[in-house]
Amino acid sequence: MVGSIEVASNYTYSNGVVQSSNGSEEKLDELRRYIGKPDGDLLKIVGVGGGAWGSVFAALLQDSYGQYRDKVQIRIWRRAGRAVDRATAEHLFEVINSREDVLRRLIRRCAYLKYVEARLGDRTLYADEILKDGFCLNMIDTPLCPMKVVTNLQEAVWDADIVINGLPSTETREVFEEIRDYWKERITTPVIISLAKGIEAELSPCPRIITPTQMISQGTGVPIENILYLGGPNIASEIYNKEYANARICGSEKWRVALAKFLRQPQFIVWDNSDLITHEVMGGLKNVYAIGAGMVAALTNESATGKSVYFAHCTSEMIFITHLLTKEPEKLAGPLLADTYVTLLKGRNAWYGQMIAKGQLSLDVGDSITGKGTIQVSCIFLMEAISRYIYEVDLIIYVQGVSAIEAFYELLRQPSLNVLHPDSNKPVAPVELCPILKILYKILITREQGAQAILQALRDENLNDPRDRIEIAQTHAFYRPSLLGHPLNGSPKSD
C-alpha cells in the first residue's frame, strides 16, 4: 500500500506547470525493469479517449515522465473531426490571455495566431488540434501541458505497453473490439488501466453486471489480470491544478502495486486494492444517485434540509445494494461515500439532474445550454436527438449515471434475486426496497413522471426509515455473488 509522502524539490517547465522531481526517473526505471523493457526500447503509454479525466491522466503522466524521451513515449488518441464552435473559441482565447505562461508557450510554438483567427471566426479549430496544444474541449478552463495526439487508433495502440481507457463506459466495448483487430499479431500482452465508471446489465442466463474492465477483456481477449481499474473521490481539473486527491488502482497483485507506485505523486496519492469488479460497480452506483441529488437541489432551491433527507435515503439504498454485491460491504462504505460526496458537490451527473429539474435540458432533444453545451446521455433513446445538435454545441459531456439507472433497475427487478420484504414477509425483487432508484427509473427511463416526483417520493409517509433499510441489509443473508459473475461459493469467476 502507500508509503510515506516524499518531500520534493519543485521547478517549472516551459509549459508553465510546476513540476516535482519526486524520484520520477527512478520510478520510471523501476517500472521499465518490472515490465521487462531493455535499454533503448521505449516504454509506450497511450491514453484512449480525450475527455476530461482521460486527458488529465495523460497530462499528469506527461508532466511527470515526458522529459525522459529516451525511456518513455506518452501519447493520447482521440477521434478527429470534432469542431470547436466560435463561442468556445472565444472563451478559449480569453483563457489563453488570462494565463501568461500559456500565452508565452503558444507564442513560442507559433500557435497563438490560429486562436486569434478562431476567435474572429476566420478559422475553425478541432478538438484533436487544440489537445496537442494542451486544451481539452470538455475542460476549457483548465489548460494542460502540450500532448502528442494521434487520431489513427491502430497507430496509437498497436505496440503500446500500457493503455489507459479514458472512454465513457458506453463507448468502451466498441472501441476495444476494434483494438482487438490491431493486436492479433502481438507477442506480448499489454497492461490496461480503465478510468471508466459505468455498467451494463446482462439478464440471461442469469442476471449479472458487466463492467468496463470486463468489456475490455471480452472485446480484446486480454486476460482480466492485465486489466485494472483506477477510481476515487476526485475531480479532474482539481487534480491537474495540484489540489490534493487520492485514488485506488484495483486489480491483480501482479500489476497494481507497481503501477500504484508509478502513478503516485505528492498531491495525488494512489492506493492499491485487489477487489477490481466491486470497486468498478461502486463507481457506477454513485452516479445513479448523484442525478437525483441534483434534482432535489434544484427543486428545493438548494435546501440543506431537502438535500440531507435525500442523502439519508440514497446512501441507505447504496448500502443495501452493496450487501447484495459483496460479502464484506463494510469495506466499501468509506470509498463509496467519499466518491458519492465529491460527485454530489461537483460532478456532471449532479449537474445534469439540476438541469433536468430546472427544465434547462430536455430528455427529448438534449438542449444546448450556453456555456455548458449538450449533455450526451448514455441512453439509446436520446442518441438520435442529440446527433441533430452535435455541430451546434460547444461541449459534449457523457453522463453515465442514466445508463447505470437502467442497468441497476433491470438487474434488481429480476425474480431470481428476490428477498423477503420486512413488513409482508413475502418475497419481493430487491428494487422494491429501493424507492429512490425506482423513481429515478420512472423519471429518466420510462418518463412516466416528471422531476417533481422525486420530492413526492421523499415526502411519502410510507417510505421506510433509512435506518430500517440498513438494518434489513445487515441482518439478512442478501449476498448474491452471481450479480458480479461469481459462483455461489463467492470465488471470482474467470472471464
CSV table of C-alpha atoms in Angstrom, one decimal:
chain,number,residue,atom,x,y,z
A,1,MET,CA,0.0,0.0,0.0
A,2,VAL,CA,1.0,3.7,0.3
A,3,GLY,CA,4.3,4.5,1.9
A,4,SER,CA,5.4,7.9,3.2
A,5,ILE,CA,4.9,11.0,1.1
A,6,GLU,CA,8.2,12.3,-0.3
A,7,VAL,CA,9.2,15.9,0.1
A,8,ALA,CA,10.2,17.0,-3.4
A,9,SER,CA,12.0,20.0,-4.9
A,10,ASN,CA,9.9,21.9,-7.4
A,11,TYR,CA,10.8,23.6,-10.6
A,12,THR,CA,8.9,25.0,-13.6
A,13,TYR,CA,8.8,23.7,-17.2
A,14,SER,CA,8.2,25.9,-20.2
A,15,ASN,CA,4.5,24.9,-20.3
A,16,GLY,CA,4.1,26.8,-17.0
A,17,VAL,CA,3.3,23.7,-14.9
A,18,VAL,CA,5.1,23.4,-11.6
A,19,GLN,CA,6.9,20.1,-11.7
A,20,SER,CA,8.4,18.0,-8.9
A,21,SER,CA,11.4,15.7,-9.2
A,22,ASN,CA,9.9,13.3,-6.7
A,23,GLY,CA,12.2,10.5,-7.9
A,24,SER,CA,10.3,10.3,-11.2
A,25,GLU,CA,13.2,8.8,-13.2
A,26,GLU,CA,13.8,6.2,-10.6
A,27,LYS,CA,10.1,5.2,-10.6
A,28,LEU,CA,10.2,5.1,-14.4
A,29,ASP,CA,13.3,2.9,-14.4
A,30,GLU,CA,11.7,0.6,-11.9
A,31,LEU,CA,8.6,0.1,-13.9
A,32,ARG,CA,10.6,-0.4,-17.1
A,33,ARG,CA,12.5,-3.2,-15.4
A,34,TYR,CA,9.3,-4.7,-14.0
A,35,ILE,CA,7.7,-4.8,-17.4
A,36,GLY,CA,11.0,-6.1,-19.0
A,37,LYS,CA,11.9,-3.2,-21.3
A,38,PRO,CA,15.5,-3.4,-22.5
A,39,ASP,CA,17.7,-0.3,-22.7
A,40,GLY,CA,16.9,1.6,-25.9
A,41,ASP,CA,13.3,0.3,-26.1
A,42,LEU,CA,10.7,3.0,-25.3
A,43,LEU,CA,8.0,2.2,-22.7
A,44,LYS,CA,5.0,3.2,-24.7
A,45,ILE,CA,2.0,4.6,-22.9
A,46,VAL,CA,-1.2,5.5,-24.7
A,47,GLY,CA,-4.4,7.1,-23.5
A,48,VAL,CA,-7.5,6.1,-25.4
A,49,GLY,CA,-10.1,8.9,-25.3
A,50,GLY,CA,-9.7,12.7,-25.0
A,51,GLY,CA,-12.4,13.5,-22.4
A,52,ALA,CA,-11.6,15.5,-19.2
A,53,TRP,CA,-10.3,12.7,-17.0
A,54,GLY,CA,-8.6,10.8,-19.8
A,55,SER,CA,-6.8,14.0,-20.9
A,56,VAL,CA,-5.8,15.0,-17.4
A,57,PHE,CA,-4.5,11.5,-16.7
A,58,ALA,CA,-2.3,11.5,-19.8
A,59,ALA,CA,-1.2,15.1,-19.0
A,60,LEU,CA,-0.2,14.0,-15.5
A,61,LEU,CA,2.0,11.3,-16.9
A,62,GLN,CA,3.4,13.7,-19.5
A,63,ASP,CA,4.3,16.2,-16.8
A,64,SER,CA,5.9,13.6,-14.6
A,65,TYR,CA,7.8,11.5,-17.1
A,66,GLY,CA,7.6,13.1,-20.6
A,67,GLN,CA,11.1,14.7,-20.1
A,68,TYR,CA,12.7,11.2,-20.3
A,69,ARG,CA,12.2,10.9,-24.0
A,70,ASP,CA,14.8,8.2,-24.4
A,71,LYS,CA,12.9,6.0,-22.0
A,72,VAL,CA,9.2,6.6,-22.4
A,73,GLN,CA,6.7,7.8,-25.0
A,74,ILE,CA,3.3,9.1,-23.9
A,75,ARG,CA,0.6,9.7,-26.4
A,76,ILE,CA,-3.2,10.1,-26.4
A,77,TRP,CA,-5.7,9.1,-29.0
A,78,ARG,CA,-8.9,10.9,-29.8
A,79,ARG,CA,-11.2,10.9,-32.8
A,80,ALA,CA,-10.6,13.6,-35.4
A,81,GLY,CA,-13.2,15.9,-36.8
A,82,ARG,CA,-14.9,17.4,-33.7
A,83,ALA,CA,-15.1,21.1,-34.5
A,84,VAL,CA,-14.8,23.8,-31.8
A,85,ASP,CA,-17.6,26.3,-32.3
A,86,ARG,CA,-16.9,30.0,-32.3
A,87,ALA,CA,-18.4,30.7,-28.8
A,88,THR,CA,-16.0,28.1,-27.3
A,89,ALA,CA,-13.1,29.5,-29.4
A,90,GLU,CA,-13.8,33.0,-27.9
A,91,HIS,CA,-13.8,31.6,-24.4
A,92,LEU,CA,-10.7,29.6,-25.1
A,93,PHE,CA,-9.0,32.8,-26.3
A,94,GLU,CA,-9.9,34.5,-23.0
A,95,VAL,CA,-8.5,31.7,-21.0
A,96,ILE,CA,-5.2,31.8,-23.0
A,97,ASN,CA,-4.8,35.6,-22.5
A,98,SER,CA,-5.5,35.3,-18.8
A,99,ARG,CA,-2.6,32.9,-18.3
A,100,GLU,CA,0.8,34.5,-19.1
A,101,ASP,CA,2.5,31.1,-19.0
A,102,VAL,CA,0.1,29.6,-21.6
A,103,LEU,CA,0.2,32.8,-23.7
A,104,ARG,CA,4.0,32.7,-23.8
A,105,ARG,CA,4.0,28.9,-24.6
A,106,LEU,CA,1.7,29.4,-27.6
A,107,ILE,CA,3.6,32.3,-29.0
A,108,ARG,CA,6.9,30.4,-28.6
A,109,ARG,CA,5.3,27.4,-30.5
A,110,CYS,CA,3.9,29.8,-33.2
A,111,ALA,CA,0.4,28.6,-32.4
A,112,TYR,CA,-1.1,31.8,-30.9
A,113,LEU,CA,-2.3,33.2,-34.3
A,114,LYS,CA,-4.7,30.4,-35.0
A,115,TYR,CA,-6.5,31.1,-31.7
A,116,VAL,CA,-6.8,34.8,-32.7
A,117,GLU,CA,-8.3,33.7,-36.1
A,118,ALA,CA,-10.7,31.3,-34.5
A,119,ARG,CA,-11.9,34.0,-32.1
A,120,LEU,CA,-12.6,36.2,-35.1
A,121,GLY,CA,-14.4,33.4,-36.9
A,122,ASP,CA,-11.8,33.2,-39.7
A,123,ARG,CA,-10.7,29.7,-38.8
A,124,THR,CA,-12.2,26.5,-37.4
A,125,LEU,CA,-10.3,24.7,-34.7
A,126,TYR,CA,-10.7,21.0,-33.9
A,127,ALA,CA,-10.7,19.1,-30.6
A,128,ASP,CA,-7.7,17.0,-31.5
A,129,GLU,CA,-5.8,20.1,-32.8
A,130,ILE,CA,-6.3,22.0,-29.5
A,131,LEU,CA,-5.5,18.9,-27.4
A,132,LYS,CA,-2.0,19.0,-29.0
A,133,ASP,CA,-1.6,22.5,-27.6
A,134,GLY,CA,-2.9,21.4,-24.1
A,135,PHE,CA,-6.6,22.2,-24.2
A,136,CYS,CA,-9.4,19.7,-23.6
A,137,LEU,CA,-12.7,20.5,-25.2
A,138,ASN,CA,-14.5,19.2,-22.1
A,139,MET,CA,-12.5,21.3,-19.8
A,140,ILE,CA,-11.6,24.6,-21.5
A,141,ASP,CA,-10.9,26.5,-18.2
A,142,THR,CA,-8.0,24.2,-17.2
A,143,PRO,CA,-5.1,24.4,-19.7
A,144,LEU,CA,-3.0,21.2,-19.7
A,145,CYS,CA,0.5,20.6,-21.0
A,146,PRO,CA,1.0,20.1,-24.8
A,147,MET,CA,0.4,16.4,-25.7
A,148,LYS,CA,1.3,14.1,-28.6
A,149,VAL,CA,-2.1,13.4,-30.1
A,150,VAL,CA,-2.8,10.5,-32.5
A,151,THR,CA,-6.1,10.3,-34.4
A,152,ASN,CA,-5.5,6.9,-36.0
A,153,LEU,CA,-6.4,4.2,-33.5
A,154,GLN,CA,-4.3,1.5,-35.0
A,155,GLU,CA,-1.2,3.7,-35.0
A,156,ALA,CA,-1.9,4.7,-31.4
A,157,VAL,CA,-2.3,1.2,-29.8
A,158,TRP,CA,-0.7,-1.5,-31.9
A,159,ASP,CA,2.6,-1.6,-29.9
A,160,ALA,CA,1.5,0.1,-26.7
A,161,ASP,CA,2.8,-1.4,-23.4
A,162,ILE,CA,0.3,0.4,-21.2
A,163,VAL,CA,-3.2,1.6,-22.5
A,164,ILE,CA,-5.3,4.0,-20.4
A,165,ASN,CA,-9.0,3.7,-21.1
A,166,GLY,CA,-10.4,7.2,-20.8
A,167,LEU,CA,-13.6,6.4,-22.8
A,168,PRO,CA,-17.1,6.5,-21.4
A,169,SER,CA,-18.3,3.1,-20.5
A,170,THR,CA,-20.9,3.3,-23.3
A,171,GLU,CA,-18.1,3.5,-25.9
A,172,THR,CA,-15.6,1.2,-24.3
A,173,ARG,CA,-16.8,-2.1,-25.8
A,174,GLU,CA,-17.0,-0.8,-29.4
A,175,VAL,CA,-13.5,0.8,-29.4
A,176,PHE,CA,-11.8,-2.1,-27.7
A,177,GLU,CA,-13.4,-4.6,-30.1
A,178,GLU,CA,-11.8,-2.6,-32.9
A,179,ILE,CA,-8.4,-2.6,-31.0
A,180,ARG,CA,-8.5,-6.4,-30.9
A,181,ASP,CA,-8.0,-6.5,-34.6
A,182,TYR,CA,-4.8,-4.5,-34.2
A,183,TRP,CA,-3.5,-6.8,-31.5
A,184,LYS,CA,-3.9,-10.1,-33.4
A,185,GLU,CA,-0.2,-10.3,-34.2
A,186,ARG,CA,1.1,-9.2,-30.8
A,187,ILE,CA,3.5,-11.4,-28.9
A,188,THR,CA,3.4,-9.5,-25.6
A,189,THR,CA,0.2,-8.8,-23.6
A,190,PRO,CA,-0.4,-5.1,-22.8
A,191,VAL,CA,-1.5,-3.7,-19.5
A,192,ILE,CA,-4.7,-1.7,-19.5
A,193,ILE,CA,-5.9,0.8,-16.8
A,194,SER,CA,-9.5,1.7,-17.1
A,195,LEU,CA,-10.8,5.0,-15.8
A,196,ALA,CA,-14.5,4.4,-16.9
A,197,LYS,CA,-17.3,4.5,-14.4
A,198,GLY,CA,-20.5,2.8,-15.7
A,199,ILE,CA,-22.1,-0.6,-16.1
A,200,GLU,CA,-24.1,-2.8,-18.4
A,201,ALA,CA,-26.7,-5.3,-17.4
A,202,GLU,CA,-26.8,-8.9,-18.7
A,203,LEU,CA,-30.0,-10.7,-17.8
A,204,SER,CA,-29.5,-14.2,-19.2
A,205,PRO,CA,-28.7,-16.9,-18.5
A,206,CYS,CA,-28.7,-15.2,-15.0
A,207,PRO,CA,-28.7,-11.5,-14.0
A,208,ARG,CA,-25.2,-10.1,-13.8
A,209,ILE,CA,-23.3,-6.8,-14.1
A,210,ILE,CA,-20.8,-6.2,-16.8
A,211,THR,CA,-18.2,-3.5,-16.0
A,212,PRO,CA,-15.8,-1.7,-18.4
A,213,THR,CA,-12.8,-3.9,-17.5
A,214,GLN,CA,-14.9,-7.0,-18.3
A,215,MET,CA,-16.0,-5.3,-21.6
A,216,ILE,CA,-12.3,-4.7,-22.4
A,217,SER,CA,-11.4,-8.3,-21.6
A,218,GLN,CA,-14.3,-9.7,-23.7
A,219,GLY,CA,-13.6,-7.3,-26.5
A,220,THR,CA,-9.8,-7.8,-26.8
A,221,GLY,CA,-9.1,-11.2,-25.3
A,222,VAL,CA,-6.7,-9.6,-22.9
A,223,PRO,CA,-6.8,-11.6,-19.6
A,224,ILE,CA,-8.5,-9.8,-16.7
A,225,GLU,CA,-5.3,-10.0,-14.6
A,226,ASN,CA,-3.8,-7.5,-17.1
A,227,ILE,CA,-6.7,-5.0,-16.8
A,228,LEU,CA,-7.0,-2.7,-13.8
A,229,TYR,CA,-9.5,0.0,-12.7
A,230,LEU,CA,-8.5,3.3,-11.2
A,231,GLY,CA,-11.1,5.5,-9.5
A,232,GLY,CA,-11.7,7.6,-6.4
A,233,PRO,CA,-13.2,10.7,-5.0
A,234,ASN,CA,-11.6,13.3,-7.3
A,235,ILE,CA,-12.3,16.0,-9.9
A,236,ALA,CA,-10.1,16.0,-13.0
A,237,SER,CA,-9.5,19.8,-13.2
A,238,GLU,CA,-8.7,20.0,-9.5
A,239,ILE,CA,-6.2,17.2,-9.7
A,240,TYR,CA,-4.4,18.9,-12.6
A,241,ASN,CA,-4.3,22.2,-10.6
A,242,LYS,CA,-2.4,20.3,-7.9
A,243,GLU,CA,-5.2,20.0,-5.3
A,244,TYR,CA,-4.7,17.1,-3.0
A,245,ALA,CA,-6.6,13.9,-4.2
A,246,ASN,CA,-6.4,10.2,-3.9
A,247,ALA,CA,-7.5,7.2,-5.9
A,248,ARG,CA,-7.3,3.4,-5.8
A,249,ILE,CA,-5.9,1.2,-8.5
A,250,CYS,CA,-7.7,-2.2,-8.3
A,251,GLY,CA,-6.8,-5.5,-9.9
A,252,SER,CA,-4.3,-8.3,-9.8
A,253,GLU,CA,-1.3,-8.0,-7.5
A,254,LYS,CA,0.9,-8.7,-10.5
A,255,TRP,CA,0.4,-5.2,-11.7
A,256,ARG,CA,-1.4,-3.0,-9.2
A,257,VAL,CA,1.4,-2.5,-6.7
A,258,ALA,CA,4.0,-1.5,-9.3
A,259,LEU,CA,1.5,0.8,-11.1
A,260,ALA,CA,0.3,2.4,-7.9
A,261,LYS,CA,3.9,3.4,-7.1
A,262,PHE,CA,4.5,4.7,-10.7
A,263,LEU,CA,1.3,6.8,-10.7
A,264,ARG,CA,1.7,8.2,-7.1
A,265,GLN,CA,2.6,11.9,-6.7
A,266,PRO,CA,2.8,14.1,-3.7
A,267,GLN,CA,-0.6,15.6,-4.4
A,268,PHE,CA,-2.1,12.5,-5.9
A,269,ILE,CA,-1.9,9.5,-3.6
A,270,VAL,CA,-2.7,6.1,-5.2
A,271,TRP,CA,-3.5,3.2,-3.1
A,272,ASP,CA,-4.0,-0.4,-4.4
A,273,ASN,CA,-6.7,-3.0,-3.8
A,274,SER,CA,-7.5,-6.5,-5.1
A,275,ASP,CA,-11.2,-6.0,-5.4
A,276,LEU,CA,-11.5,-4.9,-9.0
A,277,ILE,CA,-15.1,-5.5,-10.1
A,278,THR,CA,-16.7,-4.4,-6.9
A,279,HIS,CA,-14.9,-1.0,-6.9
A,280,GLU,CA,-15.9,-0.5,-10.5
A,281,VAL,CA,-19.5,-1.2,-9.8
A,282,MET,CA,-19.5,1.2,-6.9
A,283,GLY,CA,-18.1,3.9,-9.2
A,284,GLY,CA,-21.2,3.4,-11.4
A,285,LEU,CA,-23.6,3.2,-8.5
A,286,LYS,CA,-22.8,6.6,-7.0
A,287,ASN,CA,-23.5,8.2,-10.4
A,288,VAL,CA,-27.1,6.9,-10.2
A,289,TYR,CA,-27.9,8.7,-7.0
A,290,ALA,CA,-25.9,11.8,-8.0
A,291,ILE,CA,-28.5,12.6,-10.7
A,292,GLY,CA,-31.3,12.5,-8.1
A,293,ALA,CA,-29.3,14.7,-5.8
A,294,GLY,CA,-29.0,17.4,-8.5
A,295,MET,CA,-32.8,17.2,-9.0
A,296,VAL,CA,-33.5,17.6,-5.3
A,297,ALA,CA,-31.1,20.5,-5.0
A,298,ALA,CA,-32.8,22.4,-7.9
A,299,LEU,CA,-36.3,21.6,-6.8
A,300,THR,CA,-35.7,22.7,-3.2
A,301,ASN,CA,-33.7,25.8,-4.1
A,302,GLU,CA,-30.6,24.2,-2.6
A,303,SER,CA,-32.3,23.5,0.7
A,304,ALA,CA,-29.9,21.9,3.2
A,305,THR,CA,-32.7,20.0,4.8
A,306,GLY,CA,-34.0,18.7,1.5
A,307,LYS,CA,-30.6,17.6,0.3
A,308,SER,CA,-29.8,15.9,3.6
A,309,VAL,CA,-33.1,14.0,3.6
A,310,TYR,CA,-32.3,12.8,0.1
A,311,PHE,CA,-28.7,11.9,1.1
A,312,ALA,CA,-30.0,9.8,4.0
A,313,HIS,CA,-32.3,7.8,1.7
A,314,CYS,CA,-29.9,7.4,-1.2
A,315,THR,CA,-27.0,6.3,1.0
A,316,SER,CA,-29.2,3.7,2.7
A,317,GLU,CA,-30.1,2.3,-0.7
A,318,MET,CA,-26.5,2.2,-1.8
A,319,ILE,CA,-25.6,0.4,1.4
A,320,PHE,CA,-28.5,-2.1,0.8
A,321,ILE,CA,-27.2,-2.7,-2.8
A,322,THR,CA,-23.6,-3.3,-1.6
A,323,HIS,CA,-24.9,-6.0,0.6
A,324,LEU,CA,-26.3,-7.7,-2.5
A,325,LEU,CA,-23.0,-7.3,-4.3
A,326,THR,CA,-20.3,-8.2,-1.8
A,327,LYS,CA,-19.7,-10.4,1.2
A,328,GLU,CA,-17.9,-7.7,3.1
A,329,PRO,CA,-19.8,-4.4,2.2
A,330,GLU,CA,-18.4,-2.6,5.2
A,331,LYS,CA,-15.0,-2.4,3.4
A,332,LEU,CA,-16.6,-0.3,0.7
A,333,ALA,CA,-18.5,2.1,2.8
A,334,GLY,CA,-15.8,4.7,3.1
A,335,PRO,CA,-14.7,4.8,-0.6
A,336,LEU,CA,-18.3,4.7,-1.8
A,337,LEU,CA,-19.5,7.5,0.3
A,338,ALA,CA,-16.4,9.6,-0.4
A,339,ASP,CA,-16.8,9.2,-4.2
A,340,THR,CA,-20.6,9.9,-3.8
A,341,TYR,CA,-19.9,13.1,-1.9
A,342,VAL,CA,-17.5,14.6,-4.4
A,343,THR,CA,-19.9,13.7,-7.3
A,344,LEU,CA,-22.7,15.5,-5.5
A,345,LEU,CA,-20.5,18.5,-4.9
A,346,LYS,CA,-19.1,19.0,-8.3
A,347,GLY,CA,-20.0,16.1,-10.7
A,348,ARG,CA,-21.5,16.1,-14.1
A,349,ASN,CA,-24.3,13.7,-13.0
A,350,ALA,CA,-25.5,16.0,-10.3
A,351,TRP,CA,-25.3,19.0,-12.7
A,352,TYR,CA,-27.4,17.0,-15.2
A,353,GLY,CA,-30.0,16.3,-12.6
A,354,GLN,CA,-30.2,20.0,-11.8
A,355,MET,CA,-30.6,21.0,-15.4
A,356,ILE,CA,-33.4,18.4,-15.9
A,357,ALA,CA,-35.3,19.6,-12.8
A,358,LYS,CA,-34.9,23.3,-13.9
A,359,GLY,CA,-36.2,22.5,-17.4
A,360,GLN,CA,-33.0,23.7,-19.0
A,361,LEU,CA,-32.4,20.3,-20.5
A,362,SER,CA,-34.9,18.2,-22.3
A,363,LEU,CA,-34.9,14.4,-22.3
A,364,ASP,CA,-36.3,14.5,-25.8
A,365,VAL,CA,-33.8,16.7,-27.6
A,366,GLY,CA,-30.8,17.2,-25.3
A,367,ASP,CA,-30.9,21.0,-25.4
A,368,SER,CA,-27.7,23.1,-25.8
A,369,ILE,CA,-27.0,25.2,-22.8
A,370,THR,CA,-24.9,28.3,-23.2
A,371,GLY,CA,-21.6,27.8,-21.5
A,372,LYS,CA,-22.2,24.2,-20.8
A,373,GLY,CA,-23.2,22.5,-24.1
A,374,THR,CA,-25.1,19.4,-24.7
A,375,ILE,CA,-25.3,16.5,-22.2
A,376,GLN,CA,-24.9,13.3,-24.2
A,377,VAL,CA,-26.9,10.9,-22.0
A,378,SER,CA,-25.9,7.3,-22.2
A,379,CYS,CA,-29.3,6.1,-23.3
A,380,ILE,CA,-30.2,4.9,-26.8
A,381,PHE,CA,-33.5,6.8,-26.9
A,382,LEU,CA,-31.5,10.1,-26.7
A,383,MET,CA,-28.8,9.4,-29.2
A,384,GLU,CA,-30.7,10.3,-32.4
A,385,ALA,CA,-31.9,13.6,-30.9
A,386,ILE,CA,-28.5,14.6,-29.7
A,387,SER,CA,-26.9,13.8,-33.1
A,388,ARG,CA,-29.0,16.5,-34.7
A,389,TYR,CA,-27.4,19.1,-32.4
A,390,ILE,CA,-23.8,17.9,-32.5
A,391,TYR,CA,-22.4,20.7,-34.6
A,392,GLU,CA,-24.2,23.5,-32.7
A,393,VAL,CA,-22.8,22.9,-29.3
A,394,ASP,CA,-19.6,23.8,-27.5
A,395,LEU,CA,-19.2,20.8,-25.4
A,396,ILE,CA,-20.2,17.1,-25.1
A,397,ILE,CA,-20.4,15.6,-21.6
A,398,TYR,CA,-21.0,12.0,-21.1
A,399,VAL,CA,-23.4,11.3,-18.2
A,400,GLN,CA,-23.1,7.6,-17.4
A,401,GLY,CA,-25.5,7.7,-14.5
A,402,VAL,CA,-28.6,7.4,-16.7
A,403,SER,CA,-27.5,4.2,-18.3
A,404,ALA,CA,-26.5,2.9,-14.8
A,405,ILE,CA,-30.0,3.7,-13.5
A,406,GLU,CA,-31.5,1.4,-16.2
A,407,ALA,CA,-28.9,-1.3,-15.6
A,408,PHE,CA,-29.3,-1.4,-11.9
A,409,TYR,CA,-33.1,-1.3,-12.1
A,410,GLU,CA,-33.3,-4.1,-14.7
A,411,LEU,CA,-31.0,-6.3,-12.6
A,412,LEU,CA,-32.6,-5.7,-9.2
A,413,ARG,CA,-36.1,-6.3,-10.5
A,414,GLN,CA,-35.3,-9.9,-11.5
A,415,PRO,CA,-37.4,-12.5,-9.6
A,416,SER,CA,-34.4,-14.8,-9.3
A,417,LEU,CA,-32.9,-12.2,-6.8
A,418,ASN,CA,-36.0,-12.0,-4.6
A,419,VAL,CA,-35.6,-11.2,-0.9
A,420,LEU,CA,-38.1,-11.2,1.9
A,421,HIS,CA,-39.9,-7.9,2.4
A,422,PRO,CA,-39.6,-7.0,6.1
A,423,ASP,CA,-43.3,-6.0,6.5
A,424,SER,CA,-45.2,-8.5,4.4
A,425,ASN,CA,-42.6,-11.3,4.9
A,426,LYS,CA,-43.2,-12.2,1.3
A,427,PRO,CA,-40.5,-12.5,-1.4
A,428,VAL,CA,-40.0,-9.3,-3.5
A,429,ALA,CA,-37.5,-8.1,-6.0
A,430,PRO,CA,-34.7,-6.1,-4.4
A,431,VAL,CA,-35.7,-3.0,-6.3
A,432,GLU,CA,-38.9,-2.8,-4.3
A,433,LEU,CA,-36.8,-1.9,-1.3
A,434,CYS,CA,-35.1,0.9,-3.3
A,435,PRO,CA,-37.7,3.6,-3.9
A,436,ILE,CA,-35.3,6.3,-5.0
A,437,LEU,CA,-33.9,4.0,-7.7
A,438,LYS,CA,-37.4,3.2,-8.8
A,439,ILE,CA,-38.5,6.8,-9.1
A,440,LEU,CA,-35.3,7.8,-11.0
A,441,TYR,CA,-36.1,5.0,-13.4
A,442,LYS,CA,-39.7,6.3,-13.9
A,443,ILE,CA,-38.4,9.9,-14.4
A,444,LEU,CA,-35.4,9.3,-16.7
A,445,ILE,CA,-36.0,5.9,-18.4
A,446,THR,CA,-39.7,5.3,-18.9
A,447,ARG,CA,-40.6,9.0,-18.4
A,448,GLU,CA,-43.8,8.1,-16.6
A,449,GLN,CA,-43.3,11.0,-14.2
A,450,GLY,CA,-41.7,14.4,-14.1
A,451,ALA,CA,-38.7,15.5,-11.9
A,452,GLN,CA,-41.1,16.7,-9.1
A,453,ALA,CA,-41.9,13.1,-8.4
A,454,ILE,CA,-38.6,12.7,-6.6
A,455,LEU,CA,-39.8,15.1,-3.9
A,456,GLN,CA,-43.1,13.3,-3.7
A,457,ALA,CA,-41.2,10.1,-3.1
A,458,LEU,CA,-39.2,11.7,-0.3
A,459,ARG,CA,-42.4,13.1,1.3
A,460,ASP,CA,-44.2,9.7,1.2
A,461,GLU,CA,-45.1,8.8,4.8
A,462,ASN,CA,-44.9,5.1,3.8
A,463,LEU,CA,-41.2,5.5,2.9
A,464,ASN,CA,-39.1,3.3,5.2
A,465,ASP,CA,-36.8,4.9,7.7
A,466,PRO,CA,-33.3,4.7,6.1
A,467,ARG,CA,-32.1,3.1,9.2
A,468,ASP,CA,-34.6,0.2,8.7
A,469,ARG,CA,-33.2,-0.4,5.2
A,470,ILE,CA,-29.6,-0.6,6.5
A,471,GLU,CA,-30.7,-2.9,9.4
A,472,ILE,CA,-32.5,-5.2,6.9
A,473,ALA,CA,-29.4,-5.5,4.8
A,474,GLN,CA,-27.2,-6.2,7.8
A,475,THR,CA,-29.4,-8.8,9.4
A,476,HIS,CA,-30.4,-10.8,6.3
A,477,ALA,CA,-28.3,-13.0,4.0
A,478,PHE,CA,-28.7,-10.9,0.9
A,479,TYR,CA,-25.4,-11.5,-0.8
A,480,ARG,CA,-25.9,-12.6,-4.4
A,481,PRO,CA,-22.4,-13.4,-5.8
A,482,SER,CA,-23.9,-14.2,-9.2
A,483,LEU,CA,-24.6,-10.4,-9.8
A,484,LEU,CA,-20.8,-9.9,-10.2
A,485,GLY,CA,-20.3,-13.1,-12.1
A,486,HIS,CA,-19.1,-15.1,-9.1
A,487,PRO,CA,-20.1,-18.7,-8.5
A,488,LEU,CA,-22.1,-19.4,-5.4
A,489,ASN,CA,-19.0,-20.1,-3.3
A,490,GLY,CA,-18.1,-16.5,-3.8
A,491,SER,CA,-14.8,-17.0,-5.5
A,492,PRO,CA,-14.3,-14.9,-8.7
A,493,LYS,CA,-15.3,-16.5,-12.0
A,494,SER,CA,-12.8,-16.3,-14.8
A,495,ASP,CA,-13.7,-14.1,-17.7
